[in-house]
Tab-separated table of C-alpha atoms and ligand atoms in Angstrom:
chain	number	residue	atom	x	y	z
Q	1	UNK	CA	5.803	18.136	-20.874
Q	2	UNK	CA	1.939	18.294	-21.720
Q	3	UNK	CA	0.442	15.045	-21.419
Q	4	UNK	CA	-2.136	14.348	-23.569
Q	5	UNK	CA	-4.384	11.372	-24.202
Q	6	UNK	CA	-2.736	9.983	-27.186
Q	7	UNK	CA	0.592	9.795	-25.432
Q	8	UNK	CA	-1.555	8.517	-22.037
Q	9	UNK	CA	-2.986	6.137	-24.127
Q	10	UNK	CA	0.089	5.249	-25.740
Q	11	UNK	CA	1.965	4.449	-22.701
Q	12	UNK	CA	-0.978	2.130	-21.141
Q	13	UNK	CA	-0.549	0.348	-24.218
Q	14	UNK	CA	3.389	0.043	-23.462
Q	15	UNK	CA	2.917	-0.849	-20.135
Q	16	UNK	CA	0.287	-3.651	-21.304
Q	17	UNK	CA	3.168	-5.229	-23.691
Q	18	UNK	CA	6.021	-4.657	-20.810
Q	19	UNK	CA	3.335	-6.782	-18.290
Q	20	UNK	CA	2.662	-9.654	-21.319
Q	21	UNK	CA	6.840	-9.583	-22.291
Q	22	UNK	CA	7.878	-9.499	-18.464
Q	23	UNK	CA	9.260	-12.945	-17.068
Q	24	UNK	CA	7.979	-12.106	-13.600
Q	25	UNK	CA	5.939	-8.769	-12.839
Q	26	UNK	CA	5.323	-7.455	-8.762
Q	27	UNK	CA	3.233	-4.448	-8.034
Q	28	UNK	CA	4.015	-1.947	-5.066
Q	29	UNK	CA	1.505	0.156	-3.587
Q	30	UNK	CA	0.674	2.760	-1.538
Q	31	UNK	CA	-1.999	4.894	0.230
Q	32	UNK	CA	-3.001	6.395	-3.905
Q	33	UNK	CA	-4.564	3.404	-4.828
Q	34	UNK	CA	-6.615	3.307	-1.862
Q	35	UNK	CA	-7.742	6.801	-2.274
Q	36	UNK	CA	-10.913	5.962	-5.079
Q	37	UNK	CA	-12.201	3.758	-1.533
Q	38	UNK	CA	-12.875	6.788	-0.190
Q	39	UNK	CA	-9.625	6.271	2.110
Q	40	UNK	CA	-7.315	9.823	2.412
Q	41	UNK	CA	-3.503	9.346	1.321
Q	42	UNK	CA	-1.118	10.573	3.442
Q	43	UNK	CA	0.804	13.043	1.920
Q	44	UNK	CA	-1.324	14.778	-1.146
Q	45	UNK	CA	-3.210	17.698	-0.242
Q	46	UNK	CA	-5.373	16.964	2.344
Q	47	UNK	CA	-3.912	13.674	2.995
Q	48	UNK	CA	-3.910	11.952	6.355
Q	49	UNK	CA	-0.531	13.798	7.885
Q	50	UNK	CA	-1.992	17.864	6.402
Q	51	UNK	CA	-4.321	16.608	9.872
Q	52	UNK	CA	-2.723	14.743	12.144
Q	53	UNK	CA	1.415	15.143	12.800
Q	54	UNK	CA	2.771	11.769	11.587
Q	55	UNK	CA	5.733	12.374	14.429
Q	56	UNK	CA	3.291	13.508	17.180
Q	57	UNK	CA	0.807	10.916	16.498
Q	58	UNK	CA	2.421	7.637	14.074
Q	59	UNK	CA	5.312	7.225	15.917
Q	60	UNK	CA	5.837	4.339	18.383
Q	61	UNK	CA	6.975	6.308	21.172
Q	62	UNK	CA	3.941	8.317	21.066
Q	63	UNK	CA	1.714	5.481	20.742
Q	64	UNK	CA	3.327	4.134	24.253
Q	65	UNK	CA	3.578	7.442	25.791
Q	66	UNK	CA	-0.463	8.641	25.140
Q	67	UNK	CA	-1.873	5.566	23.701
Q	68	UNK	CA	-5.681	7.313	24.758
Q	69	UNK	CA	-4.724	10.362	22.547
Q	70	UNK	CA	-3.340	8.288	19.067
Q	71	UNK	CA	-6.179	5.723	19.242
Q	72	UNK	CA	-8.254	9.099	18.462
Q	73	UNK	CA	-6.709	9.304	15.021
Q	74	UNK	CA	-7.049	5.183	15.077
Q	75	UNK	CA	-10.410	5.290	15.593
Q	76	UNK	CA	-11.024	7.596	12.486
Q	77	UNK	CA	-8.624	6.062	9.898
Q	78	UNK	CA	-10.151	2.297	11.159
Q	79	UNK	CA	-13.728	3.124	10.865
Q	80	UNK	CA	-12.508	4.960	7.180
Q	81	UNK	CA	-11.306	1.752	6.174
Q	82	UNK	CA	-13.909	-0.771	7.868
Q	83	UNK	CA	-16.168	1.110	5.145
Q	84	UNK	CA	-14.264	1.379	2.721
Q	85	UNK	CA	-15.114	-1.499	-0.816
Q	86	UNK	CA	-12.207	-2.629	-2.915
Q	87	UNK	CA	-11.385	0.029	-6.401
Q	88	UNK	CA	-11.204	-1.149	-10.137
Q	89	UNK	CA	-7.601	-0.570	-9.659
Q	90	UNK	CA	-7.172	-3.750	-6.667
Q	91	UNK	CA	-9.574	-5.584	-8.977
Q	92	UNK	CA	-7.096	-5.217	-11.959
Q	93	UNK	CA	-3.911	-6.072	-9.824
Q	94	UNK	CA	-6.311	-9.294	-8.543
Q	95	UNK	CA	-7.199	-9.830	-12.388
Q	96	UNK	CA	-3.384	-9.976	-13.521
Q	97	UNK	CA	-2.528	-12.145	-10.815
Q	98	UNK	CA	-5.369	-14.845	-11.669
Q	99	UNK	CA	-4.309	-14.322	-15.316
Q	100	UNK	CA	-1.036	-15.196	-13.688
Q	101	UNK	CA	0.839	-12.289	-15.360
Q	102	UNK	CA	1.833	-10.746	-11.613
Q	103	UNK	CA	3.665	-12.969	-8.941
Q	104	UNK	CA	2.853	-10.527	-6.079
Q	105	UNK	CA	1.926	-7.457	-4.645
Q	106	UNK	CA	4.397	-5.806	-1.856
Q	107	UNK	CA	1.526	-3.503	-0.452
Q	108	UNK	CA	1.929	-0.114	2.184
Q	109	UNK	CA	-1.180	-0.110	2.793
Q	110	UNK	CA	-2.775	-1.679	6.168
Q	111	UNK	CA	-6.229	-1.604	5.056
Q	112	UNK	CA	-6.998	-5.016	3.158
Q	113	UNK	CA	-8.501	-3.949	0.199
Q	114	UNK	CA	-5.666	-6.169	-2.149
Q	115	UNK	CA	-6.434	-9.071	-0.652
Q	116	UNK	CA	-10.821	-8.411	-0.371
Q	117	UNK	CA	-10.376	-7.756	-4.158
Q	118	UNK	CA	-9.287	-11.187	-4.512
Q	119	UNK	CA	-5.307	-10.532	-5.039
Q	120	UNK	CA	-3.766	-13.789	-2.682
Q	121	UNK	CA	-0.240	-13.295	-3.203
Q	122	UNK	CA	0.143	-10.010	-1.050
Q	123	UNK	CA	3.448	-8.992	1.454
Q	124	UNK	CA	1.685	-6.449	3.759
Q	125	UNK	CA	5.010	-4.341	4.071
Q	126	UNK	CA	3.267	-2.668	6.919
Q	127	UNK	CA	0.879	-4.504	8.744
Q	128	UNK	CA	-2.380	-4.958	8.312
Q	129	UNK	CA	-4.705	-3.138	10.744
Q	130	UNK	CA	-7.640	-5.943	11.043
Q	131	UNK	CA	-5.857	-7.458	13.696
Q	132	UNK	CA	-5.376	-5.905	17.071
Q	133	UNK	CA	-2.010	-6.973	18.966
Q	134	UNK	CA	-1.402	-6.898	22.955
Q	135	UNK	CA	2.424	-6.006	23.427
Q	136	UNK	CA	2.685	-7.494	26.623
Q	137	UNK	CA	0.976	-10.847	26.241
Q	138	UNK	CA	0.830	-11.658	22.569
Q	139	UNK	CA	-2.956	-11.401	22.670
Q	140	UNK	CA	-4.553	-11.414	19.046
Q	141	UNK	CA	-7.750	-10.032	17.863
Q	142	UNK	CA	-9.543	-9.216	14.812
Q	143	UNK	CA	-10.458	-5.476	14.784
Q	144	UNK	CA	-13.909	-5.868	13.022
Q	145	UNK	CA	-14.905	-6.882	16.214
Q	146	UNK	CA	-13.927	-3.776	18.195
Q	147	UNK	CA	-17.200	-1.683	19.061
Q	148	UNK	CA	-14.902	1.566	19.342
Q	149	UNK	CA	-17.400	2.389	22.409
Q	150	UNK	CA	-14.514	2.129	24.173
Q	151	UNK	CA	-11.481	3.484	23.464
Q	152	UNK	CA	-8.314	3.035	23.767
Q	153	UNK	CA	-9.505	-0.893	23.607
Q	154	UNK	CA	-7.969	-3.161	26.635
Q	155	UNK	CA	-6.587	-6.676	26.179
Q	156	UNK	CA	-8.574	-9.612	28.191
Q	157	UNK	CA	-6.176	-10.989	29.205
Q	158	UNK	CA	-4.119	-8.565	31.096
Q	159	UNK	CA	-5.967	-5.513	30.173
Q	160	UNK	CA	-2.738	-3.442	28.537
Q	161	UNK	CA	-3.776	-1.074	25.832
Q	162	UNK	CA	-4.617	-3.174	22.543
Q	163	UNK	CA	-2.586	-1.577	19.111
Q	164	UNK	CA	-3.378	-2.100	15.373
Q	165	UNK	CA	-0.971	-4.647	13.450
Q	166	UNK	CA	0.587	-2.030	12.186
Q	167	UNK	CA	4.104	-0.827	11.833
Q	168	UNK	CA	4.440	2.641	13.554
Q	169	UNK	CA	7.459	4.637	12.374
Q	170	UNK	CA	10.386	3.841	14.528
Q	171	UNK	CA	9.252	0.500	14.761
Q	172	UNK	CA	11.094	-2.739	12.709
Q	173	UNK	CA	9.559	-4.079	9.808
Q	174	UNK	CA	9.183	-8.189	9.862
Q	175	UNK	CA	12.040	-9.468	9.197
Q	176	UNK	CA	10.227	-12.546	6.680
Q	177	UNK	CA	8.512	-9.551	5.098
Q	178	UNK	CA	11.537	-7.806	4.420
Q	179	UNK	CA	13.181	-11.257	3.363
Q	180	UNK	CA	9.840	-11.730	0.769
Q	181	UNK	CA	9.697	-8.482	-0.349
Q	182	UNK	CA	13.913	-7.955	-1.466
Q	183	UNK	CA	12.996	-11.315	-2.938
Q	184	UNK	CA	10.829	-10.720	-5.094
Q	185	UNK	CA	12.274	-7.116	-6.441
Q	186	UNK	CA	15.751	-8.823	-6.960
Q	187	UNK	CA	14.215	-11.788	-9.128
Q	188	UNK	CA	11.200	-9.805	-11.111
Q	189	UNK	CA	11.783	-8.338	-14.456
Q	190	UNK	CA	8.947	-5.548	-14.109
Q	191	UNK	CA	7.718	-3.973	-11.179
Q	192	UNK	CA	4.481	-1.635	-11.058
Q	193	UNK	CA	4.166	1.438	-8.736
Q	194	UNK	CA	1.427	2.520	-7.908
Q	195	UNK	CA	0.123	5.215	-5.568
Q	196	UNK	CA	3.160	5.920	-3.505
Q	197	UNK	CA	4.965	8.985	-2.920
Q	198	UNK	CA	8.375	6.831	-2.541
Q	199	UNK	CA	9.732	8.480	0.329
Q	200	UNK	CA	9.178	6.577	3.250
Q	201	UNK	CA	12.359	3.442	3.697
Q	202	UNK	CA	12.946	0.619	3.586
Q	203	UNK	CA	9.725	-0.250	1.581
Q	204	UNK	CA	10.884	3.019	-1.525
Q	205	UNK	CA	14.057	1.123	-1.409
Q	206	UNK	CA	12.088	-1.840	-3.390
Q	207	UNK	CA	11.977	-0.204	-6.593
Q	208	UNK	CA	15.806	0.892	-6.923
Q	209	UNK	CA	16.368	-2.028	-6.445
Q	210	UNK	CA	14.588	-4.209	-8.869
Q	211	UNK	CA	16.406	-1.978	-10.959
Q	212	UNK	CA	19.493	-2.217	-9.982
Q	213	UNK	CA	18.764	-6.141	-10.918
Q	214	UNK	CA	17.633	-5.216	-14.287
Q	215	UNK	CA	14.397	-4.690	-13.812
Q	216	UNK	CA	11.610	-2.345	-15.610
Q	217	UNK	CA	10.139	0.438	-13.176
Q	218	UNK	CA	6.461	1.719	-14.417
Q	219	UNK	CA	5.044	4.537	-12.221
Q	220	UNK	CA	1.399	4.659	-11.680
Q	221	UNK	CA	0.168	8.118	-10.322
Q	222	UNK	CA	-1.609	11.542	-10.439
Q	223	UNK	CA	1.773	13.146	-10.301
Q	224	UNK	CA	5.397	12.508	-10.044
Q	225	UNK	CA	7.335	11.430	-7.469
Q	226	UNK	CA	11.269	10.735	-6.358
Q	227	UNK	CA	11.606	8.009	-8.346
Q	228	UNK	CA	10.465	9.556	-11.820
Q	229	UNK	CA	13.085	10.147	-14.189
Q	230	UNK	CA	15.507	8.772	-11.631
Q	231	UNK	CA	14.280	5.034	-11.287
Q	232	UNK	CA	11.331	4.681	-13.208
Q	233	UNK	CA	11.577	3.920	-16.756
Q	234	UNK	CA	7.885	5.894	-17.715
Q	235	UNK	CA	5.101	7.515	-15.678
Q	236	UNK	CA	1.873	6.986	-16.626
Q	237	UNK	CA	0.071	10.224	-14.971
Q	238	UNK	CA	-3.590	9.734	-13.705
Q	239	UNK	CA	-5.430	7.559	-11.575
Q	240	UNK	CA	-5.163	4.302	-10.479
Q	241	UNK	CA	-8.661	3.339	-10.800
Q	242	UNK	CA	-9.085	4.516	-14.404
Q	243	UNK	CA	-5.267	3.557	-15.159
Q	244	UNK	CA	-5.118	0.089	-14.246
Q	245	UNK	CA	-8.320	-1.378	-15.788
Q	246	UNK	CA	-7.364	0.120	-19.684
Q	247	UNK	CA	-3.942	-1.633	-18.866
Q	248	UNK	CA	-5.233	-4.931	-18.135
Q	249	UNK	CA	-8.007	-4.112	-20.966
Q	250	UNK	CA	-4.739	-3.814	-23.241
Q	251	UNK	CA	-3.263	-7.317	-21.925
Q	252	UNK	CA	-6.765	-9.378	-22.354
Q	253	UNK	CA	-6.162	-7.984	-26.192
Q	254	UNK	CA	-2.720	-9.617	-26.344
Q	255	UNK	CA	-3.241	-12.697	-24.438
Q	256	UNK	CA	-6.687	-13.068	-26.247
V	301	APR	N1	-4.116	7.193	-8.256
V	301	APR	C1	-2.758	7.080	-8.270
V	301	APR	N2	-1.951	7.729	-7.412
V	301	APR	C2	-2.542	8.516	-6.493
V	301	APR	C3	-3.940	8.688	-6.396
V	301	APR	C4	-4.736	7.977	-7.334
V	301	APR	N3	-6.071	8.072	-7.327
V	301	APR	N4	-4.216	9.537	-5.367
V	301	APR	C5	-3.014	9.883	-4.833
V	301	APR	N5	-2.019	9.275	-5.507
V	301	APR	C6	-0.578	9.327	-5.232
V	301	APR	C7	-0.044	10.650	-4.717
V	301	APR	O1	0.338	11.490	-5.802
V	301	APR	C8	1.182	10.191	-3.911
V	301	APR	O2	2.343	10.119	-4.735
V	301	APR	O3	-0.330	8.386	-4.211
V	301	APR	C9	0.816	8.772	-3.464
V	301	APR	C10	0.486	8.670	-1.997
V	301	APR	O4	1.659	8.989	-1.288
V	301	APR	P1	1.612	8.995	0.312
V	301	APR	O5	0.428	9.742	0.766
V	301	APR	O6	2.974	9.413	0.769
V	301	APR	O7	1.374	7.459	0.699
V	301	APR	P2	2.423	6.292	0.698
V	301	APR	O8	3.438	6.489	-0.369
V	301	APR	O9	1.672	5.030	0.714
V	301	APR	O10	3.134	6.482	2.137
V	301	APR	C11	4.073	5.505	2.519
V	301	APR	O11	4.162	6.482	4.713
V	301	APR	O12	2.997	7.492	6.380
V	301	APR	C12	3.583	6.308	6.003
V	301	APR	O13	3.040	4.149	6.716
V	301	APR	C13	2.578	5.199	5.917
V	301	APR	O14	2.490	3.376	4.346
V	301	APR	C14	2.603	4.791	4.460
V	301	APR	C15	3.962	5.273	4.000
């Protein structure tokens, strides 16, 4: 099907009155809506893994077994997203949630941005990568003040190899995110995707199930995914950061 701009323009306006006429709305995202910060997806062209192997270089295992060689790839994603501002599309998921039309956003992302754009209600399904962990003592610090001079950083206490907060594939999600998360996508009545490609479990598993409790899937994105025309109820194809801000344009008119 062709889109065109009237029936763009007709579904922001849908997606406006689903947001107003929803009992409780969440938002997941991923790597897409991170991408107008100037931060790489992972799986578009030219996204993150077209570079680096996600197996050979995102997996746990590989992190313990040549922790010198993935703090390479670290080092270049961190210092991405250490420069990287907030997007009009974080700054209209902050704007619905101080309007107090969106309980929470369940986020894939490890960079921050949600939260910087003033969005307070946010799971970080994946970690956030402004803290550095030690997993031998339990030694916390805040990555902002790693000078990357040297790398891979050690911990001061007992000088094991320092790792982002983040969740590596093969390794378990936090169990009280997990708990939040299926929470709040068994009790909302709308949830928002937006930049994710759906694939990666258990955080795709958050918008089958909403639905499976009822709930209204909207799909945010410059192209479809695995859950459109499966489990989303529309796609609204584009951008995030030109998407977003006409939808909540659309809800100031009805809550105006
Ligand atoms: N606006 C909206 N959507 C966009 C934009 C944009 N400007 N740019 C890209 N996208 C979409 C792509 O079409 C794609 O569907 O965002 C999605 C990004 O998908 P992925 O790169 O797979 O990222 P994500 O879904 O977040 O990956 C999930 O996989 O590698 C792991 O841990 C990593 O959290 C990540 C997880």
């Amino acid at each position: 099907m062709k889109i065109t701009q009237d029936n763009k323009d007709a579904l922001i306006k849908k997606a406006a009155k689903d947001i107003v006429d929803s009992r409780k709305t969440i938002a997941l995202t991923g790597a897409g809506i991170s991408v107008e910060s100037g931060i790489p997806d992972f799986r578009s062209a030219g996204g993150l893994w077209s570079k680096y192997d996600p197996e050979e270089y995102a997996h746990i295992s590989a992190f313990q077994s040549n922790p010198e060689k993935i703090w390479h790839m670290l080092k270049e994603m961190m210092e991405l997203v250490l420069g990287a501002e907030p997007n009009p599309a974080h700054s209209a998921l902050a704007e619905l949630e101080q309007m107090g039309l969106l309980s929470s956003v369940i986020t894939q992302n490890v960079d921050g941005l949600h939260q910087r754009a003033g969005s307070r209600e946010v799971i970080e399904f994946h970690g956030s990568n402004q803290w550095l962990v030690c997993l031998e003592c339990g030694y916390r610090q805040e990555a902002a003040s790693l000078s990357f001079e040297v790398i891979p950083p050690r911990c001061p206490r007992c000088s094991s190899i320092l790792k982002p907060d983040v969740v590596f594939f093969g390794e378990p999600i936090p169990w009280e995110v997990q708990t939040r998360s299926f929470e709040e996508a068994g009790t909302c009545a709308l949830v928002l995707v937006v930049g994710t490609s759906a694939v990666v479990y258990p955080a795709a598993g958050i918008p089958p199930l909403a639905k499976q409790n009822g709930a209204k899937v909207v799909e945010i994105n410059t192209e479809p995914t695995a859950l459109t025309g499966f489990i989303s109820d529309y796609l609204i194809q584009g951008s995030a950061g030109t998407i977003l801000p006409k939808i909540v344009e659309e809800v100031r008119r009805h809550v105006s």
